[in-house]
């Protein structure tokens, strides 16, 4: 079974690029375009990991991370914040809100999938993440 990633991102181009790179590498991708929808889909689909933009309509990334942390069934689901290089202060705040780690925007197509892989739970059948 392939890993399923939920991408919560309101920027169409970023979403397109992340989805393209992940699907090309065998991941299943679910997406949400605002924070509220992101929380709902996280609870509904229980993805392997969640990629979380910070600047989002409805609920921002900080509120989404904090909300996700209140749901025990998502314990152990990595939350990877996608933060802009210019917004260094965001990182401390999003980690404090409950994110497992962060990757930098703009997305680097050469390293993106490997960076995500570092945060995924290791399973024997997922040798490609090792
Ligand atoms: Mn955004």
PDB file of N, CA and C and ligand atoms in Angstrom, residues 9-11 14 53-57 105, ligand 1:
ATOM      1  N   UNK A   9      -3.028  23.423   1.038  1.00  0.00           N
ATOM      2  CA  UNK A   9      -2.326  24.505   0.319  1.00  0.00           C
ATOM      3  C   UNK A   9      -3.325  25.253  -0.540  1.00  0.00           C
ATOM      4  N   UNK A  10      -3.337  26.588  -0.424  1.00  0.00           N
ATOM      5  CA  UNK A  10      -4.295  27.368  -1.205  1.00  0.00           C
ATOM      6  C   UNK A  10      -3.714  27.907  -2.501  1.00  0.00           C
ATOM      7  N   UNK A  11      -2.409  27.782  -2.688  1.00  0.00           N
ATOM      8  CA  UNK A  11      -1.798  28.277  -3.923  1.00  0.00           C
ATOM      9  C   UNK A  11      -1.791  27.162  -4.968  1.00  0.00           C
ATOM     10  N   UNK A  14       1.672  25.890  -6.311  1.00  0.00           N
ATOM     11  CA  UNK A  14       2.399  25.070  -5.336  1.00  0.00           C
ATOM     12  C   UNK A  14       1.767  23.700  -5.190  1.00  0.00           C
ATOM     13  N   UNK A  53       0.577  24.314   4.528  1.00  0.00           N
ATOM     14  CA  UNK A  53       0.918  25.711   4.247  1.00  0.00           C
ATOM     15  C   UNK A  53       0.559  26.543   5.487  1.00  0.00           C
ATOM     16  N   UNK A  54       1.180  27.700   5.630  1.00  0.00           N
ATOM     17  CA  UNK A  54       0.895  28.551   6.795  1.00  0.00           C
ATOM     18  C   UNK A  54      -0.214  29.555   6.499  1.00  0.00           C
ATOM     19  N   UNK A  55      -0.054  30.278   5.383  1.00  0.00           N
ATOM     20  CA  UNK A  55      -1.041  31.300   5.017  1.00  0.00           C
ATOM     21  C   UNK A  55      -2.181  30.622   4.271  1.00  0.00           C
ATOM     22  N   UNK A  56      -3.297  30.442   4.964  1.00  0.00           N
ATOM     23  CA  UNK A  56      -4.439  29.711   4.401  1.00  0.00           C
ATOM     24  C   UNK A  56      -5.730  30.446   4.742  1.00  0.00           C
ATOM     25  N   UNK A  57      -6.729  30.350   3.854  1.00  0.00           N
ATOM     26  CA  UNK A  57      -8.047  30.888   4.219  1.00  0.00           C
ATOM     27  C   UNK A  57      -8.737  30.012   5.280  1.00  0.00           C
ATOM     28  N   UNK A 105       9.693  26.833   1.092  1.00  0.00           N
ATOM     29  CA  UNK A 105       9.250  27.326  -0.206  1.00  0.00           C
ATOM     30  C   UNK A 105      10.299  28.315  -0.680  1.00  0.00           C
TER      31      UNK A 105
HETATM   32 MN1  LIG B   1      -0.964  29.959   1.239  1.00  0.00          MN
END
